[in-house]
């Protein structure tokens, strides 16, 4: 079947299409209805069906591939490599599930996972899925204030954590941040399950903290069967940034997600059972959920979980893993490729990469020089794909598993099956006519299986944030600008809202502004994303100080800049730290007091700010211009 026909069928006959894809997973009880869209924009996929994510990722494979590799954990941080077969993974997940049950976690309870890239994090996720608990993984790079707001939103019964992560060979303690976050949060989890890696000493909190190794010994042989849950049962929440300061808990279902991932592994990621998949992301992000843990395992593949940097001990480390484990599909982000591009290309030629079918890249725009460099260096197809935490799997890509199609530089490809993508003219609200016209990327409801069900505990926010209705048709906004060419290939042109993308990490500028505002000498602040050669974008802050005398000379300015960065580090994490904090006496605003964000960003990038007829004080932009020029 041609891809065009495949896609058309998915949109015109979604029930028949998805009923077929649903055969890719195991159901304990068949579904009664493929798609219940009686209460748009909410959709229930596979209503009446019962299944389990952990069963599909692990137990299902025991019969045919129990001895085959399932989880390959590699840490160049602590110089360890442990390979778990499906049977061994099954045993570890059962032990972890037994611990969760013993600590009082039941179906529907939330378990927050704040962990580095260690195998136990994978066990914890799968163990939650096994017993029907809802996991909420918080990226290990986030600090106490970010963590506290997520604890309060998810209200977990239990937190699973570790003493420390490690970066560049140095331990990065987690426990202190976690204790601080629990102190800051209104909600107090009953228990904390601590994996002690022996990297950073800590004092357990009596009555609350439990030792993983000790509990594990009590459950070596405990069997915990999978809890069969409704297809619509929430499997997890994952927080992501938007326009407001409060992160949203993206809520995912069970059945639809399993089907969507299984289908994507086949049609997009070219994965087959018994092969090896390597995604270089982190479990704290959506790519880690879908394509380190669930997708590959559901497909019966081995998955590599990598703790470390791409260039340590040297820039060949990833490719050595491709050779060693005969990786067939690899998934990374453009920033990682740009990091490698600065290293000696000989590292890429050192290893046998013939097993690799393609390198998939996502998370941020893939610039042409980077795409060309890696395509040439690897001699393998590079496939860009575009999606969001909200969708859980690609919206735009090439579906080479259906029909091979050529890549176009700068484009993540065409609308994937299941997605009815529209481009909307911002001012008229109508679909754009013709090719190469700019519009907001929208998806007509219902969203396909695997996408977010709602915002955790906030249906109203889900509807208000993402959806617009016109004449009974519901449209989901991605908040990205895009164009479509005459061949149906899309090009993504950046966000329409205040979200920035630093090295593939999605951050809300409002969260960073709130954090900076908490510094006692900050009167006002604006944070914008500024184009960066390596990271795609970096956050740049413009601050009006309360006490300008603290800015006397350049040493004083540097000191305050450093102090402000420390505040962000401590509250949100180094991942959100602005690359620069500039001091100004005014911010560009309209006469009604609204910050002219786009103009500020344009000037910070050395571009023309465009129409400024509404600006209150034109000198505000001149200051920014001078500061940026002085760099
Ligand atoms: O702006 C788009 C950008 O990243 C956003 C989603 O980020 P996140 O929720 O972290 O999910 C990442 C999943 C891969 C999008 O709204 N983005 C993602 N992929 C691409 C992209 N921008 C350009 N090209 C891409 N391939």
XYZ file of C-alpha atoms and ligand atoms in Angstrom:
657
model
C 0.000 0.000 0.000
C 1.273 3.495 -0.757
C 1.814 5.794 2.208
C -0.770 8.222 0.800
C -3.422 5.457 0.847
C -2.322 4.297 4.283
C -2.647 7.824 5.647
C -5.977 8.457 3.910
C -7.433 5.274 5.364
C -6.295 6.264 8.871
C -8.230 9.524 8.589
C -11.286 8.363 6.649
C -11.745 4.995 8.358
C -10.058 5.442 11.735
C -11.994 2.636 13.398
C -11.012 -0.015 10.857
C -7.481 1.341 10.665
C -6.806 1.347 14.413
C -8.607 -1.951 15.026
C -6.022 -3.479 12.718
C -3.079 -1.768 14.461
C -4.493 -2.931 17.805
C -3.623 -6.492 16.801
C 0.037 -5.614 17.355
C -0.438 -5.875 21.128
C -1.957 -8.379 23.572
C -5.393 -7.740 25.031
C -6.646 -9.572 28.080
C -10.166 -8.536 27.135
C -11.040 -7.287 23.646
C -12.313 -3.736 23.251
C -15.951 -3.031 22.422
C -15.495 0.270 20.659
C -12.402 1.435 18.787
C -13.005 5.157 19.117
C -15.456 6.856 21.429
C -15.505 10.515 20.409
C -18.931 11.289 21.847
C -17.563 14.039 24.116
C -15.083 15.992 21.980
C -12.336 16.974 22.299
C -11.945 14.073 24.752
C -11.509 10.710 23.097
C -11.511 7.189 24.471
C -9.600 4.676 22.396
C -10.344 0.965 22.638
C -13.085 1.414 25.225
C -14.037 -1.785 27.033
C -10.668 -3.397 26.328
C -8.332 -4.496 29.086
C -4.579 -4.763 28.787
C -1.349 -3.895 30.614
C 1.701 -1.966 29.397
C 4.165 -4.060 31.391
C 2.673 -7.279 30.082
C 3.134 -6.037 26.536
C 6.653 -4.769 27.199
C 7.950 -7.734 29.174
C 5.804 -10.798 29.972
C 4.514 -11.231 26.456
C 8.048 -11.852 25.199
C 9.046 -14.450 27.784
C 7.829 -17.365 25.703
C 9.751 -16.581 22.513
C 12.655 -14.484 23.705
C 13.078 -14.898 27.454
C 16.832 -15.298 27.068
C 17.301 -12.491 24.581
C 18.586 -9.061 25.567
C 15.890 -6.704 26.822
C 17.592 -3.904 28.750
C 21.200 -3.023 28.081
C 22.338 -0.555 30.703
C 25.583 1.201 29.908
C 27.163 3.818 32.132
C 30.358 5.520 31.071
C 29.974 7.533 34.267
C 30.587 4.646 36.647
C 32.099 2.342 34.028
C 29.527 -0.404 34.202
C 27.514 -2.351 31.720
C 24.706 -4.718 32.722
C 22.583 -6.648 30.264
C 19.186 -7.937 31.390
C 17.391 -10.574 29.340
C 13.610 -10.427 29.161
C 13.466 -13.073 31.931
C 15.850 -11.105 34.125
C 13.990 -7.877 33.476
C 10.770 -9.685 34.354
C 12.280 -10.796 37.671
C 13.557 -7.317 38.551
C 10.282 -5.658 37.645
C 8.370 -8.126 39.783
C 10.682 -7.415 42.719
C 10.173 -3.700 42.302
C 6.410 -4.204 41.926
C 6.393 -6.263 45.125
C 8.206 -3.437 46.919
C 5.706 -0.873 45.673
C 2.825 -3.013 46.906
C 4.545 -3.559 50.255
C 4.954 0.196 50.594
C 1.231 0.675 50.135
C 1.035 1.652 46.471
C -2.103 0.462 44.710
C -3.853 0.834 41.384
C -4.338 4.469 40.413
C -1.887 5.747 43.039
C 0.861 8.034 41.782
C 4.521 7.201 42.097
C 6.970 9.998 41.389
C 10.273 8.856 39.925
C 13.216 11.244 40.350
C 16.156 9.244 39.167
C 19.281 9.253 37.079
C 19.640 6.973 34.072
C 19.940 3.719 35.967
C 18.240 0.392 35.344
C 16.207 0.730 38.540
C 14.406 3.702 36.981
C 13.266 1.430 34.166
C 12.197 -1.231 36.679
C 10.243 1.398 38.602
C 8.366 2.608 35.529
C 7.479 -0.913 34.424
C 6.601 -1.943 37.988
C 4.109 0.917 38.204
C 2.552 -0.112 34.912
C 2.444 -3.706 36.176
C 0.273 -2.875 39.193
C -1.743 -0.091 37.541
C -0.038 2.705 39.477
C 0.533 5.966 37.603
C 4.145 7.023 37.307
C 5.327 10.561 37.032
C 8.973 10.785 36.075
C 10.644 14.105 36.831
C 13.814 14.861 34.884
C 16.857 14.474 37.140
C 18.205 17.839 35.977
C 15.337 19.674 37.688
C 15.973 21.118 41.135
C 13.886 21.485 44.281
C 11.328 24.136 43.320
C 10.494 22.434 39.996
C 10.287 19.118 41.795
C 8.103 20.506 44.588
C 5.499 21.872 42.179
C 5.334 18.473 40.478
C 5.021 16.689 43.831
C 2.116 18.938 44.716
C 0.413 18.348 41.412
C 0.917 14.589 41.238
C 0.392 13.994 45.008
C 2.409 10.762 44.946
C 2.079 8.132 47.637
C 5.676 7.128 47.015
C 8.784 8.706 45.492
C 11.494 6.523 44.010
C 14.883 8.210 43.916
C 18.606 7.635 44.241
C 21.506 9.149 46.108
C 23.022 10.692 43.009
C 23.454 10.866 39.288
C 26.785 11.433 37.655
C 27.917 13.771 34.929
C 31.333 13.927 33.375
C 32.618 11.583 36.096
C 31.421 13.809 38.961
C 28.559 12.770 41.185
C 25.468 14.978 41.088
C 23.600 14.483 44.373
C 19.816 14.059 44.160
C 18.853 13.327 47.736
C 19.399 16.829 49.147
C 17.281 18.376 46.392
C 14.588 15.788 46.979
C 14.476 16.412 50.736
C 14.298 20.146 50.078
C 11.506 19.650 47.547
C 9.464 17.527 49.956
C 9.935 20.218 52.567
C 8.741 22.904 50.136
C 5.767 20.873 48.910
C 2.369 20.925 50.594
C 1.894 17.254 49.816
C 4.083 14.830 51.746
C 4.639 11.380 50.240
C 4.304 8.600 52.787
C 7.426 6.812 51.619
C 10.623 7.394 49.661
C 12.356 4.381 48.120
C 16.068 5.102 47.840
C 18.484 3.399 45.489
C 21.904 3.868 47.069
C 24.580 3.824 44.387
C 27.295 4.726 46.847
C 27.985 7.953 44.975
C 26.905 10.509 47.575
C 26.474 9.805 51.302
C 23.092 10.724 52.761
C 21.108 10.328 55.947
C 17.810 8.517 55.486
C 14.738 10.135 57.027
C 13.548 7.709 59.718
C 10.113 6.222 59.066
C 9.971 7.627 55.552
C 12.996 6.503 53.561
C 13.324 2.855 52.607
C 16.428 1.177 51.242
C 15.927 -0.432 47.846
C 18.639 -3.083 48.220
C 17.327 -4.224 51.605
C 13.716 -4.417 50.442
C 14.736 -6.170 47.247
C 16.318 -8.964 49.269
C 12.936 -9.597 50.886
C 11.233 -9.978 47.530
C 13.659 -12.006 45.465
C 11.017 -14.540 44.481
C 7.773 -12.677 45.010
C 5.498 -13.022 42.022
C 3.351 -10.069 41.118
C 0.945 -10.710 38.257
C 0.071 -7.871 35.884
C -3.062 -5.981 36.896
C -5.354 -5.859 33.867
C -6.544 -2.311 33.493
C -9.010 -0.566 31.204
C -7.504 0.676 27.954
C -8.349 4.160 29.172
C -6.650 3.745 32.564
C -3.940 6.429 32.969
C -0.491 4.898 32.660
C 1.500 7.997 33.494
C 1.708 11.737 33.736
C 4.654 13.717 32.475
C 5.062 17.407 33.153
C 5.768 19.841 30.371
C 6.058 23.581 30.067
C 3.598 25.917 28.445
C 2.741 29.587 28.490
C 1.950 29.870 32.179
C 4.425 29.226 34.969
C 2.679 26.077 36.229
C 3.775 22.967 34.319
C 1.035 20.764 32.902
C 0.743 17.085 33.718
C 0.278 15.403 30.367
C -1.866 12.337 31.082
C -1.499 9.254 28.921
C -3.776 6.213 28.679
C -2.759 2.553 28.508
C -4.297 0.759 25.503
C -4.046 3.574 22.992
C -0.458 4.269 23.989
C 0.579 0.620 23.654
C -1.019 0.378 20.215
C 0.415 3.696 19.004
C 3.928 2.753 20.117
C 3.751 -0.746 18.649
C 2.592 0.694 15.322
C 5.227 3.419 15.317
C 8.031 0.946 15.998
C 7.041 -0.891 12.862
C 5.991 1.824 10.446
C 8.288 4.692 11.471
C 11.235 3.315 13.452
C 11.813 0.175 11.376
C 12.205 -2.039 14.439
C 11.766 -5.814 14.541
C 11.661 -8.222 17.474
C 15.103 -9.464 18.476
C 16.875 -6.342 17.223
C 18.419 -3.520 19.256
C 17.212 0.059 19.633
C 19.297 2.892 21.036
C 17.755 6.173 22.056
C 20.162 8.644 23.620
C 17.450 10.641 25.405
C 16.692 10.626 29.130
C 13.791 8.913 30.884
C 12.786 12.339 32.217
C 11.582 13.375 28.764
C 8.876 11.978 26.533
C 11.367 10.444 24.097
C 12.729 8.408 26.999
C 9.255 7.165 27.948
C 8.229 6.217 24.441
C 11.514 5.200 22.845
C 13.878 4.104 25.589
C 11.382 2.172 27.672
C 7.995 1.322 26.248
C 8.279 1.377 22.439
C 11.316 -0.861 21.937
C 10.289 -3.335 24.640
C 6.726 -3.581 23.346
C 8.265 -4.353 19.954
C 10.313 -7.191 21.508
C 13.561 -5.321 20.953
C 16.496 -4.824 23.256
C 16.840 -1.220 24.368
C 20.023 0.572 25.356
C 19.805 2.882 28.354
C 22.894 5.064 28.402
C 24.175 7.097 31.338
C 26.909 9.460 30.257
C 28.038 12.068 27.795
C 28.306 11.521 24.040
C 31.988 12.467 24.058
C 33.312 10.654 27.098
C 35.645 8.764 27.150
C 35.701 9.912 23.524
C 33.363 10.863 20.696
C 33.240 7.263 19.486
C 31.389 5.900 22.507
C 27.885 5.796 20.970
C 29.147 4.251 17.758
C 31.057 1.629 19.683
C 27.723 0.619 21.232
C 26.097 0.495 17.801
C 28.804 -1.908 16.684
C 28.844 -3.985 19.858
C 25.086 -4.479 20.146
C 24.312 -4.341 16.416
C 21.916 -1.455 16.886
C 19.416 -1.303 14.030
C 17.620 1.950 14.892
C 19.052 4.872 16.756
C 17.277 7.977 18.067
C 18.962 11.205 19.164
C 18.615 14.983 19.069
C 20.222 17.559 16.767
C 22.112 19.168 19.664
C 23.912 15.907 20.392
C 24.911 15.699 16.747
C 26.199 19.284 16.846
C 28.299 18.337 19.870
C 29.771 15.401 17.944
C 30.333 17.598 14.909
C 32.906 19.563 16.892
C 34.935 16.388 17.442
C 37.227 14.505 15.113
C 35.044 12.823 12.429
C 37.460 9.873 12.476
C 35.529 8.566 15.529
C 32.576 7.880 13.287
C 34.620 5.857 10.868
C 36.222 3.694 13.530
C 33.276 1.356 14.048
C 31.210 -0.978 11.940
C 27.833 0.730 11.647
C 26.435 -1.582 8.998
C 23.651 -2.838 11.309
C 22.155 0.659 11.528
C 19.098 1.186 9.307
C 18.626 4.826 10.196
C 19.365 7.547 12.701
C 16.189 9.282 13.848
C 16.422 12.821 15.184
C 13.772 14.863 16.962
C 13.057 17.427 19.629
C 14.246 20.602 17.938
C 14.815 21.930 14.445
C 17.414 19.986 12.476
C 19.505 22.514 10.587
C 20.784 21.606 7.168
C 24.548 21.703 7.889
C 24.083 19.347 10.846
C 21.862 16.989 8.861
C 24.307 16.928 5.950
C 27.312 16.396 8.175
C 25.865 13.434 10.040
C 24.354 11.866 6.911
C 27.731 11.995 5.246
C 29.705 10.882 8.301
C 27.432 7.923 9.045
C 26.573 6.949 5.508
C 23.145 6.023 6.851
C 19.703 7.606 6.348
C 18.856 10.441 8.735
C 15.164 10.725 9.540
C 13.897 13.832 11.290
C 10.607 13.555 13.134
C 8.454 16.152 14.840
C 6.198 15.668 17.840
C 5.528 16.741 21.411
C 5.229 15.494 24.964
C 1.504 15.860 24.403
C 1.356 13.472 21.441
C 3.780 10.848 22.740
C 4.833 9.736 19.253
C 5.577 11.415 15.909
C 3.140 13.798 14.220
C 5.419 14.349 11.240
C 7.945 11.883 9.906
C 8.688 9.586 7.046
C 6.910 6.259 7.408
C 9.531 4.227 5.611
C 8.110 1.031 7.049
C 5.091 1.583 4.808
C 6.743 3.064 1.755
C 10.275 4.455 1.509
C 10.285 8.178 0.795
C 13.115 10.635 0.236
C 14.076 13.061 3.035
C 14.129 16.780 2.385
C 16.686 18.780 4.322
C 15.024 20.967 6.924
C 11.781 19.005 6.906
C 10.615 16.389 9.435
C 8.530 14.894 6.636
C 4.822 14.443 6.115
C 1.812 14.049 8.394
C 2.010 10.611 9.994
C -0.973 8.207 9.742
C -3.636 9.031 12.342
C -2.855 12.750 12.304
C -5.133 15.056 10.333
C -2.732 18.004 10.240
C -3.940 21.479 9.256
C -2.139 24.783 8.983
C -4.197 27.694 10.211
C -3.724 31.290 9.204
C -3.235 33.137 12.477
C -5.311 36.190 11.629
C -8.222 34.624 9.712
C -8.356 31.356 11.634
C -8.904 29.610 8.297
C -6.746 26.845 6.833
C -3.984 28.274 4.641
C -4.483 27.918 0.923
C -1.788 26.597 -1.324
C 1.766 25.502 -0.714
C 4.530 27.262 1.248
C 2.154 29.450 3.245
C 2.842 29.954 6.924
C 0.311 28.848 9.501
C -0.069 27.371 12.980
C 0.254 23.582 12.969
C -3.065 22.139 14.160
C -4.443 18.625 14.376
C -8.116 17.975 13.811
C -9.680 15.896 16.599
C -9.885 13.196 17.614
C -6.199 12.936 18.385
C -5.006 9.440 17.455
C -4.272 6.738 20.057
C -1.284 7.406 22.345
C -1.756 11.165 22.598
C -2.583 12.974 25.833
C -5.982 12.231 27.341
C -6.175 15.418 29.331
C -4.187 17.615 31.687
C -3.876 15.685 34.964
C -6.805 16.681 37.186
C -7.676 19.616 34.978
C -9.969 18.855 32.030
C -10.862 22.537 31.720
C -7.227 23.515 31.279
C -6.802 20.824 28.620
C -9.698 22.199 26.587
C -8.806 25.843 27.123
C -5.094 25.454 26.421
C -5.114 23.310 23.340
C -8.471 23.313 21.596
C -10.598 25.547 19.439
C -13.972 24.583 18.084
C -15.571 25.818 14.898
C -18.775 24.417 13.440
C -18.513 21.232 15.483
C -14.912 20.528 14.433
C -12.281 20.546 17.133
C -8.721 21.600 16.402
C -5.727 20.896 18.636
C -2.924 23.474 18.542
C 0.710 22.400 18.643
C 1.786 26.027 19.225
C 4.270 25.660 16.386
C 4.480 27.632 13.167
C 4.873 25.628 10.006
C 4.595 25.534 6.246
C 3.765 22.688 3.897
C 5.323 22.393 0.461
C 3.656 21.160 -2.706
C 4.712 17.565 -1.966
C 3.132 17.520 1.492
C 6.414 17.930 3.409
C 6.216 20.204 6.434
C 8.797 22.656 7.743
C 8.594 23.746 11.393
C 9.370 27.406 12.020
C 9.323 27.720 15.826
C 6.852 28.160 18.650
C 3.968 30.601 18.691
C 4.044 30.812 22.511
C 6.632 31.489 25.226
C 8.156 28.040 25.167
C 11.827 27.780 24.281
C 13.857 24.796 23.258
C 17.353 24.608 24.724
C 19.374 21.667 23.444
C 16.124 19.812 22.778
C 14.867 20.523 26.313
C 11.520 22.236 26.403
C 11.373 25.081 28.905
C 8.836 27.740 29.755
C 10.267 31.266 29.846
C 7.633 32.160 32.465
C 8.986 29.567 34.879
C 12.476 31.015 34.493
C 11.130 34.552 34.958
C 9.328 33.539 38.151
C 12.493 32.022 39.521
C 14.616 35.087 38.685
C 11.978 37.366 40.231
C 12.541 35.690 43.561
C 16.017 37.263 43.764
C 15.726 40.207 46.195
C 17.342 42.685 43.818
C 15.132 41.940 40.809
C 12.328 44.397 40.110
C 11.316 43.099 36.693
C 12.534 40.435 34.312
C 11.919 39.153 30.807
C 13.382 35.914 29.473
C 13.490 35.121 25.772
C 14.972 32.357 23.668
C 17.897 33.429 21.526
C 19.294 31.439 18.598
C 22.457 29.528 19.461
C 24.805 27.644 17.157
C 25.181 24.636 19.424
C 22.029 24.394 21.532
C 19.538 25.681 18.965
C 18.328 28.225 21.509
C 19.502 29.563 24.849
C 17.574 31.515 27.467
C 18.588 35.155 27.824
C 17.340 37.266 30.723
C 16.836 41.032 30.817
C 16.545 42.352 34.339
C 15.634 45.679 35.899
C 17.381 45.801 39.271
C 15.593 47.182 42.320
C 18.764 48.765 43.603
C 20.773 50.036 40.651
C 23.681 50.941 42.912
C 24.461 47.215 43.071
C 25.437 47.501 39.404
C 28.181 50.057 39.910
C 30.890 48.482 37.792
C 31.302 45.465 35.601
C 32.536 43.330 38.507
C 29.376 44.152 40.451
C 27.224 43.367 37.428
C 28.985 40.036 36.967
C 28.461 39.234 40.629
C 24.723 39.920 40.441
C 24.486 37.984 37.173
C 26.179 35.020 38.856
C 23.902 35.275 41.899
C 20.809 35.271 39.711
C 22.063 32.237 37.814
C 22.616 30.467 41.128
C 19.004 31.141 42.094
C 17.803 29.486 38.884
C 20.210 26.574 39.349
C 18.998 25.971 42.864
C 15.286 26.298 42.134
C 14.793 24.933 38.632
C 18.094 23.257 37.804
C 21.069 24.102 35.623
C 19.048 23.056 32.582
C 17.016 26.271 32.917
C 19.927 28.605 33.695
C 19.998 31.617 31.356
C 23.148 31.913 29.267
C 23.326 35.626 30.114
C 21.572 38.028 32.466
C 21.636 41.558 31.064
C 20.720 44.597 33.155
C 18.484 47.280 31.675
C 16.519 50.223 33.056
C 13.395 49.528 31.002
C 11.781 46.598 29.181
C 10.092 47.049 25.801
C 6.373 47.233 26.501
C 3.225 48.423 24.817
C 1.464 51.485 26.202
C -0.933 49.120 27.961
C 2.017 47.467 29.698
C 2.293 44.227 27.701
C 5.817 42.968 27.167
C 6.840 43.033 23.487
C 8.375 39.585 23.638
C 8.814 39.013 19.928
C 10.483 42.408 19.460
C 12.782 41.761 22.409
C 13.725 38.369 21.027
C 14.330 39.779 17.539
C 16.647 42.486 18.824
C 18.454 40.041 21.120
C 19.131 37.963 18.016
C 20.288 41.016 16.070
C 17.199 41.011 13.853
C 14.799 43.781 12.891
C 12.032 43.986 15.538
C 9.354 44.868 12.974
C 6.346 47.062 13.698
C 6.890 49.101 16.879
C 4.044 51.582 16.702
C 2.631 50.451 20.046
C 5.877 50.680 22.021
C 5.835 52.841 25.125
C 9.545 53.664 25.377
C 11.704 53.063 22.272
C 14.929 53.504 24.268
C 14.167 50.175 25.971
C 14.981 48.318 22.764
C 17.995 50.515 22.097
C 19.486 49.364 25.409
C 19.039 45.743 24.389
C 20.572 46.465 21.001
C 23.626 48.063 22.606
C 24.063 45.222 25.097
C 23.878 42.556 22.448
C 26.201 44.488 20.106
C 28.735 44.841 22.932
C 29.024 41.060 23.325
O 8.568 23.169 18.983
C 8.533 21.812 18.651
C 9.872 21.177 18.972
O 9.770 20.666 20.296
C 8.443 20.860 20.799
C 8.017 19.696 21.628
O 8.951 19.444 22.631
P 8.700 18.262 23.647
O 7.350 18.395 24.250
O 9.872 18.227 24.556
O 8.653 16.932 22.775
C 9.741 16.493 22.031
C 9.382 15.217 21.326
C 10.347 14.861 20.230
C 7.591 21.043 19.572
O 6.404 21.739 19.855
N 10.211 20.071 18.056
C 10.110 18.751 18.309
N 10.576 18.039 17.268
C 10.962 18.911 16.310
C 10.721 20.213 16.819
N 10.984 21.315 16.085
C 11.492 21.134 14.843
N 11.758 19.916 14.314
C 11.507 18.783 15.000
N 11.781 17.594 14.470
